[in-house]
Amino acid sequence: QKEVEQNSGPLSVPEGAIASLNCTYSDRGSQSFFWYRQYSGKSPELIMSIYSNGDKEDGRFTAQLNKASQYVSLLIRDSQPSDSATYLCAVSREGGSYIPTFGRGTSLIVHP
Amino acid sequence: ETGVTQSPTHLIKTRGQQVTLRCSSQSGHNTVSWYQQALGQGPQFIFQYYREEENGRGNFPPRFSGLQFPNYSSELNVNALELDDSALYLCASSSDVYRVQETQYFGPGTRLLVL
């Protein structure tokens, strides 16, 4: 069974710090990796996608992928209170149709 | 705003009843996926429709069924509601289900409470 594991948190960081969110996955055939942000009571919003090993940067967000270790992470630089949300990691495999498997999410709290 | 809409936004039902949830996909998208998200959990895949055909199904019983219409909007039907069906139901649309780098965009969700 494909599994995506995330620490449920909460992860608490001070404003301006770097928040580091981690995700591991069990399916070695996974090819696409996504980070979604979900505010309380709202639907998930895609913030980053990554498909090859290494780092991918978009503004204050950096996604890091290591397929050998089956590990994907999200770094948020200069964290703001508005970044307080649950961050969902999603993974999909190659071949067949695109059906991602989601982790349970990590709750991030950025305190002033 | 993703362009994906869902109705209703909230719904209260009693155990044993039936419910229909609706989703309109983003313009140009031919694929709709439905997810159930219980409190404190990640979204769990229910099923996917591609060009009006079911294209994959998660570990949900047959009382969860769906449809996709020629305009690519979709319905999720749940029969014989159980208390554990209380959750946020999410619809997501995408434009090319077989493209490995495809992403999907979520609607605002329908919150269902079963009493």
PDB file of C-alpha atoms in Angstrom:
ATOM      1  CA  GLN A   1       0.000   0.000   0.000  1.00  0.00           C
ATOM      2  CA  LYS A   2       1.321   3.382  -0.954  1.00  0.00           C
ATOM      3  CA  GLU A   3       1.972   5.564   2.058  1.00  0.00           C
ATOM      4  CA  VAL A   4       2.901   9.179   2.512  1.00  0.00           C
ATOM      5  CA  GLU A   5       4.076  10.054   6.002  1.00  0.00           C
ATOM      6  CA  GLN A   6       4.182  13.465   7.599  1.00  0.00           C
ATOM      7  CA  ASN A   7       4.661  14.552  11.185  1.00  0.00           C
ATOM      8  CA  SER A   8       1.299  15.977  12.214  1.00  0.00           C
ATOM      9  CA  GLY A   9       2.956  18.662  14.376  1.00  0.00           C
ATOM     10  CA  PRO A  10       2.217  21.312  15.288  1.00  0.00           C
ATOM     11  CA  LEU A  11       5.486  22.824  14.178  1.00  0.00           C
ATOM     12  CA  SER A  12       5.892  26.186  15.864  1.00  0.00           C
ATOM     13  CA  VAL A  13       8.387  28.742  14.559  1.00  0.00           C
ATOM     14  CA  PRO A  14       8.900  32.435  15.285  1.00  0.00           C
ATOM     15  CA  GLU A  15       8.122  35.031  12.652  1.00  0.00           C
ATOM     16  CA  GLY A  16      11.053  35.487  10.280  1.00  0.00           C
ATOM     17  CA  ALA A  17      12.487  32.018  10.880  1.00  0.00           C
ATOM     18  CA  ILE A  18      12.811  29.152   8.406  1.00  0.00           C
ATOM     19  CA  ALA A  19      10.113  26.496   8.681  1.00  0.00           C
ATOM     20  CA  SER A  20      11.109  23.019   7.512  1.00  0.00           C
ATOM     21  CA  LEU A  21       8.393  20.515   6.651  1.00  0.00           C
ATOM     22  CA  ASN A  22       9.201  16.913   5.828  1.00  0.00           C
ATOM     23  CA  CYS A  23       7.504  14.069   3.992  1.00  0.00           C
ATOM     24  CA  THR A  24       8.509  10.478   3.271  1.00  0.00           C
ATOM     25  CA  TYR A  25       6.860   8.109   0.828  1.00  0.00           C
ATOM     26  CA  SER A  26       6.908   4.377   0.343  1.00  0.00           C
ATOM     27  CA  ASP A  27       6.284   3.937  -3.401  1.00  0.00           C
ATOM     28  CA  ARG A  28       9.583   3.953  -5.303  1.00  0.00           C
ATOM     29  CA  GLY A  29       7.636   4.444  -8.557  1.00  0.00           C
ATOM     30  CA  SER A  30       6.560   7.910  -7.443  1.00  0.00           C
ATOM     31  CA  GLN A  31       7.368  10.584  -9.979  1.00  0.00           C
ATOM     32  CA  SER A  32       5.456  13.709  -9.045  1.00  0.00           C
ATOM     33  CA  PHE A  33       5.488  15.474  -5.699  1.00  0.00           C
ATOM     34  CA  PHE A  34       3.307  18.306  -4.523  1.00  0.00           C
ATOM     35  CA  TRP A  35       2.931  20.560  -1.541  1.00  0.00           C
ATOM     36  CA  TYR A  36      -0.476  21.977  -0.746  1.00  0.00           C
ATOM     37  CA  ARG A  37      -1.360  24.558   1.878  1.00  0.00           C
ATOM     38  CA  GLN A  38      -4.692  24.227   3.630  1.00  0.00           C
ATOM     39  CA  TYR A  39      -6.079  26.899   5.909  1.00  0.00           C
ATOM     40  CA  SER A  40      -8.538  25.777   8.554  1.00  0.00           C
ATOM     41  CA  GLY A  41     -11.946  25.117   7.015  1.00  0.00           C
ATOM     42  CA  LYS A  42     -10.693  25.727   3.475  1.00  0.00           C
ATOM     43  CA  SER A  43      -9.673  23.491   0.580  1.00  0.00           C
ATOM     44  CA  PRO A  44      -6.050  22.639  -0.307  1.00  0.00           C
ATOM     45  CA  GLU A  45      -4.155  25.142  -2.444  1.00  0.00           C
ATOM     46  CA  LEU A  46      -1.188  24.032  -4.551  1.00  0.00           C
ATOM     47  CA  ILE A  47       1.977  25.929  -3.643  1.00  0.00           C
ATOM     48  CA  MET A  48       4.824  23.826  -5.073  1.00  0.00           C
ATOM     49  CA  SER A  49       5.426  20.883  -7.361  1.00  0.00           C
ATOM     50  CA  ILE A  50       8.701  19.060  -7.967  1.00  0.00           C
ATOM     51  CA  TYR A  51       9.561  16.200 -10.310  1.00  0.00           C
ATOM     52  CA  SER A  52      13.352  15.736 -10.276  1.00  0.00           C
ATOM     53  CA  ASN A  53      15.974  15.396  -7.573  1.00  0.00           C
ATOM     54  CA  GLY A  54      17.331  18.572  -6.074  1.00  0.00           C
ATOM     55  CA  ASP A  55      15.898  21.914  -5.061  1.00  0.00           C
ATOM     56  CA  LYS A  56      13.195  24.015  -6.631  1.00  0.00           C
ATOM     57  CA  GLU A  57      12.688  27.565  -5.431  1.00  0.00           C
ATOM     58  CA  ASP A  58       9.622  29.783  -5.789  1.00  0.00           C
ATOM     59  CA  GLY A  59       9.733  32.993  -3.797  1.00  0.00           C
ATOM     60  CA  ARG A  60      10.004  32.162  -0.117  1.00  0.00           C
ATOM     61  CA  PHE A  61       9.329  28.476  -0.762  1.00  0.00           C
ATOM     62  CA  THR A  62      11.897  25.802  -1.624  1.00  0.00           C
ATOM     63  CA  ALA A  63      10.982  22.196  -2.312  1.00  0.00           C
ATOM     64  CA  GLN A  64      13.701  19.576  -1.975  1.00  0.00           C
ATOM     65  CA  LEU A  65      13.463  16.075  -3.426  1.00  0.00           C
ATOM     66  CA  ASN A  66      15.658  13.057  -2.785  1.00  0.00           C
ATOM     67  CA  LYS A  67      14.255  10.017  -4.578  1.00  0.00           C
ATOM     68  CA  ALA A  68      16.971   7.680  -3.311  1.00  0.00           C
ATOM     69  CA  SER A  69      15.946   8.427   0.263  1.00  0.00           C
ATOM     70  CA  GLN A  70      12.243   8.725  -0.695  1.00  0.00           C
ATOM     71  CA  TYR A  71      12.107  12.080   0.974  1.00  0.00           C
ATOM     72  CA  VAL A  72      10.629  15.429  -0.009  1.00  0.00           C
ATOM     73  CA  SER A  73      10.699  18.599   2.043  1.00  0.00           C
ATOM     74  CA  LEU A  74       9.395  22.144   1.957  1.00  0.00           C
ATOM     75  CA  LEU A  75      11.303  25.088   3.349  1.00  0.00           C
ATOM     76  CA  ILE A  76       9.564  28.367   4.045  1.00  0.00           C
ATOM     77  CA  ARG A  77      11.940  31.265   4.517  1.00  0.00           C
ATOM     78  CA  ASP A  78      11.065  34.429   6.439  1.00  0.00           C
ATOM     79  CA  SER A  79       7.971  32.735   7.861  1.00  0.00           C
ATOM     80  CA  GLN A  80       4.961  34.973   8.399  1.00  0.00           C
ATOM     81  CA  PRO A  81       1.920  34.493  10.644  1.00  0.00           C
ATOM     82  CA  SER A  82      -0.119  34.182   7.426  1.00  0.00           C
ATOM     83  CA  ASP A  83       1.843  30.994   6.665  1.00  0.00           C
ATOM     84  CA  SER A  84       0.133  29.329   9.639  1.00  0.00           C
ATOM     85  CA  ALA A  85      -1.779  26.463   8.053  1.00  0.00           C
ATOM     86  CA  THR A  86      -1.643  22.735   7.465  1.00  0.00           C
ATOM     87  CA  TYR A  87       0.785  21.665   4.746  1.00  0.00           C
ATOM     88  CA  LEU A  88      -0.118  18.550   2.794  1.00  0.00           C
ATOM     89  CA  CYS A  89       2.388  16.466   0.879  1.00  0.00           C
ATOM     90  CA  ALA A  90       0.997  14.576  -2.130  1.00  0.00           C
ATOM     91  CA  VAL A  91       2.745  12.001  -4.299  1.00  0.00           C
ATOM     92  CA  SER A  92       1.786  10.302  -7.551  1.00  0.00           C
ATOM     93  CA  ARG A  93       3.457   7.543  -9.515  1.00  0.00           C
ATOM     94  CA  GLU A  94       4.425   7.195 -13.145  1.00  0.00           C
ATOM     95  CA  GLY A  95       2.176   5.356 -15.535  1.00  0.00           C
ATOM     96  CA  GLY A  96      -1.575   5.150 -15.470  1.00  0.00           C
ATOM     97  CA  SER A  97      -3.736   8.060 -14.480  1.00  0.00           C
ATOM     98  CA  TYR A  98      -2.794  10.825 -12.136  1.00  0.00           C
ATOM     99  CA  ILE A  99      -4.145   9.914  -8.706  1.00  0.00           C
ATOM    100  CA  PRO A 100      -2.044  11.404  -5.920  1.00  0.00           C
ATOM    101  CA  THR A 101      -1.762   9.978  -2.439  1.00  0.00           C
ATOM    102  CA  PHE A 102      -1.847  12.554   0.333  1.00  0.00           C
ATOM    103  CA  GLY A 103      -0.186  12.605   3.702  1.00  0.00           C
ATOM    104  CA  ARG A 104      -2.176  13.684   6.745  1.00  0.00           C
ATOM    105  CA  GLY A 105      -0.480  17.071   6.775  1.00  0.00           C
ATOM    106  CA  THR A 106       1.734  19.035   9.145  1.00  0.00           C
ATOM    107  CA  SER A 107       0.262  21.904  11.116  1.00  0.00           C
ATOM    108  CA  LEU A 108       2.521  24.967  11.056  1.00  0.00           C
ATOM    109  CA  ILE A 109       2.148  27.804  13.538  1.00  0.00           C
ATOM    110  CA  VAL A 110       4.152  30.984  12.989  1.00  0.00           C
ATOM    111  CA  HIS A 111       4.037  33.140  16.092  1.00  0.00           C
ATOM    112  CA  PRO A 112       4.853  36.878  16.130  1.00  0.00           C
TER     113      PRO A 112
ATOM    114  CA  GLU B   1      -9.788  31.079  -6.984  1.00  0.00           C
ATOM    115  CA  THR B   2      -9.300  27.886  -8.985  1.00  0.00           C
ATOM    116  CA  GLY B   3     -12.462  28.005 -11.091  1.00  0.00           C
ATOM    117  CA  VAL B   4     -13.723  24.771  -9.541  1.00  0.00           C
ATOM    118  CA  THR B   5     -17.058  25.164  -7.806  1.00  0.00           C
ATOM    119  CA  GLN B   6     -18.955  22.852  -5.482  1.00  0.00           C
ATOM    120  CA  SER B   7     -22.453  22.827  -4.069  1.00  0.00           C
ATOM    121  CA  PRO B   8     -23.771  22.907  -1.493  1.00  0.00           C
ATOM    122  CA  THR B   9     -21.163  24.361   0.858  1.00  0.00           C
ATOM    123  CA  HIS B  10     -22.639  22.737   3.937  1.00  0.00           C
ATOM    124  CA  LEU B  11     -25.105  19.924   4.453  1.00  0.00           C
ATOM    125  CA  ILE B  12     -26.642  18.170   7.445  1.00  0.00           C
ATOM    126  CA  LYS B  13     -28.168  14.719   6.996  1.00  0.00           C
ATOM    127  CA  THR B  14     -29.278  11.915   9.266  1.00  0.00           C
ATOM    128  CA  ARG B  15     -27.959   8.388   9.270  1.00  0.00           C
ATOM    129  CA  GLY B  16     -29.460   6.231   6.513  1.00  0.00           C
ATOM    130  CA  GLN B  17     -30.272   9.114   4.209  1.00  0.00           C
ATOM    131  CA  GLN B  18     -28.821   9.704   0.755  1.00  0.00           C
ATOM    132  CA  VAL B  19     -26.891  12.754  -0.430  1.00  0.00           C
ATOM    133  CA  THR B  20     -25.758  14.190  -3.769  1.00  0.00           C
ATOM    134  CA  LEU B  21     -22.849  16.597  -4.001  1.00  0.00           C
ATOM    135  CA  ARG B  22     -22.043  18.547  -7.133  1.00  0.00           C
ATOM    136  CA  CYS B  23     -18.904  19.868  -8.754  1.00  0.00           C
ATOM    137  CA  SER B  24     -18.195  22.039 -11.786  1.00  0.00           C
ATOM    138  CA  SER B  25     -14.690  21.635 -13.106  1.00  0.00           C
ATOM    139  CA  GLN B  26     -12.386  24.387 -14.248  1.00  0.00           C
ATOM    140  CA  SER B  27     -12.828  25.440 -17.868  1.00  0.00           C
ATOM    141  CA  GLY B  28     -10.857  23.155 -20.190  1.00  0.00           C
ATOM    142  CA  HIS B  29     -10.533  20.361 -17.611  1.00  0.00           C
ATOM    143  CA  ASN B  30     -11.896  16.919 -18.492  1.00  0.00           C
ATOM    144  CA  THR B  31     -11.009  15.056 -15.308  1.00  0.00           C
ATOM    145  CA  VAL B  32     -12.648  15.253 -11.913  1.00  0.00           C
ATOM    146  CA  SER B  33     -11.492  13.515  -8.757  1.00  0.00           C
ATOM    147  CA  TRP B  34     -13.382  13.284  -5.497  1.00  0.00           C
ATOM    148  CA  TYR B  35     -11.792  13.129  -2.072  1.00  0.00           C
ATOM    149  CA  GLN B  36     -13.038  12.684   1.467  1.00  0.00           C
ATOM    150  CA  GLN B  37     -11.165  14.550   4.166  1.00  0.00           C
ATOM    151  CA  ALA B  38     -11.966  13.690   7.752  1.00  0.00           C
ATOM    152  CA  LEU B  39     -10.954  16.091  10.498  1.00  0.00           C
ATOM    153  CA  GLY B  40      -7.198  16.009  11.070  1.00  0.00           C
ATOM    154  CA  GLN B  41      -6.545  13.744   8.089  1.00  0.00           C
ATOM    155  CA  GLY B  42      -5.312  14.208   4.562  1.00  0.00           C
ATOM    156  CA  PRO B  43      -7.692  13.888   1.609  1.00  0.00           C
ATOM    157  CA  GLN B  44      -8.566  10.268   0.800  1.00  0.00           C
ATOM    158  CA  PHE B  45      -9.192   9.433  -2.845  1.00  0.00           C
ATOM    159  CA  ILE B  46     -12.738   8.224  -3.572  1.00  0.00           C
ATOM    160  CA  PHE B  47     -12.801   8.001  -7.383  1.00  0.00           C
ATOM    161  CA  GLN B  48     -11.899   9.800 -10.570  1.00  0.00           C
ATOM    162  CA  TYR B  49     -13.853  10.464 -13.742  1.00  0.00           C
ATOM    163  CA  TYR B  50     -12.221  11.088 -17.099  1.00  0.00           C
ATOM    164  CA  ARG B  51     -14.377  11.958 -20.088  1.00  0.00           C
ATOM    165  CA  GLU B  52     -17.514  10.590 -18.387  1.00  0.00           C
ATOM    166  CA  GLU B  53     -15.967   7.237 -17.434  1.00  0.00           C
ATOM    167  CA  GLU B  54     -14.774   6.106 -14.002  1.00  0.00           C
ATOM    168  CA  ASN B  55     -10.992   6.077 -14.238  1.00  0.00           C
ATOM    169  CA  GLY B  56      -9.931   4.830 -10.834  1.00  0.00           C
ATOM    170  CA  ARG B  57     -11.426   4.141  -7.436  1.00  0.00           C
ATOM    171  CA  GLY B  58     -10.096   4.244  -3.917  1.00  0.00           C
ATOM    172  CA  ASN B  59     -10.990   2.038  -0.980  1.00  0.00           C
ATOM    173  CA  PHE B  60     -14.587   3.176  -0.574  1.00  0.00           C
ATOM    174  CA  PRO B  61     -17.718   0.971  -0.534  1.00  0.00           C
ATOM    175  CA  PRO B  62     -20.149   0.827  -3.473  1.00  0.00           C
ATOM    176  CA  ARG B  63     -22.602   3.122  -1.694  1.00  0.00           C
ATOM    177  CA  PHE B  64     -20.248   5.884  -2.864  1.00  0.00           C
ATOM    178  CA  SER B  65     -21.017   6.397  -6.546  1.00  0.00           C
ATOM    179  CA  GLY B  66     -20.554   9.116  -9.084  1.00  0.00           C
ATOM    180  CA  LEU B  67     -21.276  10.534 -12.483  1.00  0.00           C
ATOM    181  CA  GLN B  68     -19.585  12.856 -14.907  1.00  0.00           C
ATOM    182  CA  PHE B  69     -21.623  14.749 -17.466  1.00  0.00           C
ATOM    183  CA  PRO B  70     -20.755  15.805 -21.045  1.00  0.00           C
ATOM    184  CA  ASN B  71     -19.788  19.270 -19.786  1.00  0.00           C
ATOM    185  CA  TYR B  72     -17.388  17.502 -17.362  1.00  0.00           C
ATOM    186  CA  SER B  73     -19.278  18.543 -14.249  1.00  0.00           C
ATOM    187  CA  SER B  74     -19.684  15.741 -11.755  1.00  0.00           C
ATOM    188  CA  GLU B  75     -21.800  14.360  -8.944  1.00  0.00           C
ATOM    189  CA  LEU B  76     -20.903  12.303  -5.907  1.00  0.00           C
ATOM    190  CA  ASN B  77     -23.731  10.240  -4.452  1.00  0.00           C
ATOM    191  CA  VAL B  78     -23.591   8.575  -1.075  1.00  0.00           C
ATOM    192  CA  ASN B  79     -26.328   6.163  -0.045  1.00  0.00           C
ATOM    193  CA  ALA B  80     -27.186   4.843   3.422  1.00  0.00           C
ATOM    194  CA  LEU B  81     -25.211   7.561   5.182  1.00  0.00           C
ATOM    195  CA  GLU B  82     -23.205   6.583   8.246  1.00  0.00           C
ATOM    196  CA  LEU B  83     -21.898   8.788  11.031  1.00  0.00           C
ATOM    197  CA  ASP B  84     -18.332   8.249   9.777  1.00  0.00           C
ATOM    198  CA  ASP B  85     -19.269   9.829   6.455  1.00  0.00           C
ATOM    199  CA  SER B  86     -19.135  13.209   8.178  1.00  0.00           C
ATOM    200  CA  ALA B  87     -16.255  14.973   6.461  1.00  0.00           C
ATOM    201  CA  LEU B  88     -15.194  17.631   3.995  1.00  0.00           C
ATOM    202  CA  TYR B  89     -15.781  16.371   0.458  1.00  0.00           C
ATOM    203  CA  LEU B  90     -13.414  17.834  -2.074  1.00  0.00           C
ATOM    204  CA  CYS B  91     -13.635  17.890  -5.814  1.00  0.00           C
ATOM    205  CA  ALA B  92     -10.512  18.493  -7.899  1.00  0.00           C
ATOM    206  CA  SER B  93     -10.184  18.960 -11.625  1.00  0.00           C
ATOM    207  CA  SER B  94      -7.279  18.560 -14.012  1.00  0.00           C
ATOM    208  CA  SER B  95      -6.769  18.851 -17.743  1.00  0.00           C
ATOM    209  CA  ASP B  96      -4.691  15.838 -18.716  1.00  0.00           C
ATOM    210  CA  VAL B  97      -5.024  12.900 -16.366  1.00  0.00           C
ATOM    211  CA  TYR B  98      -2.258  10.850 -18.035  1.00  0.00           C
ATOM    212  CA  ARG B  99       0.403  13.545 -17.970  1.00  0.00           C
ATOM    213  CA  VAL B 100       2.778  12.714 -15.112  1.00  0.00           C
ATOM    214  CA  GLN B 101       3.404  16.355 -14.308  1.00  0.00           C
ATOM    215  CA  GLU B 102      -0.250  17.194 -14.256  1.00  0.00           C
ATOM    216  CA  THR B 103      -1.583  19.046 -11.240  1.00  0.00           C
ATOM    217  CA  GLN B 104      -5.093  19.300 -10.003  1.00  0.00           C
ATOM    218  CA  TYR B 105      -7.029  22.173  -8.559  1.00  0.00           C
ATOM    219  CA  PHE B 106      -9.466  21.872  -5.702  1.00  0.00           C
ATOM    220  CA  GLY B 107     -12.891  23.357  -5.248  1.00  0.00           C
ATOM    221  CA  PRO B 108     -13.939  24.899  -1.932  1.00  0.00           C
ATOM    222  CA  GLY B 109     -15.445  21.644  -0.669  1.00  0.00           C
ATOM    223  CA  THR B 110     -18.752  20.530   0.800  1.00  0.00           C
ATOM    224  CA  ARG B 111     -18.863  19.947   4.532  1.00  0.00           C
ATOM    225  CA  LEU B 112     -21.218  17.078   5.337  1.00  0.00           C
ATOM    226  CA  LEU B 113     -22.427  16.360   8.839  1.00  0.00           C
ATOM    227  CA  VAL B 114     -24.297  13.106   9.467  1.00  0.00           C
ATOM    228  CA  LEU B 115     -26.333  12.970  12.680  1.00  0.00           C
TER     229      LEU B 115
END
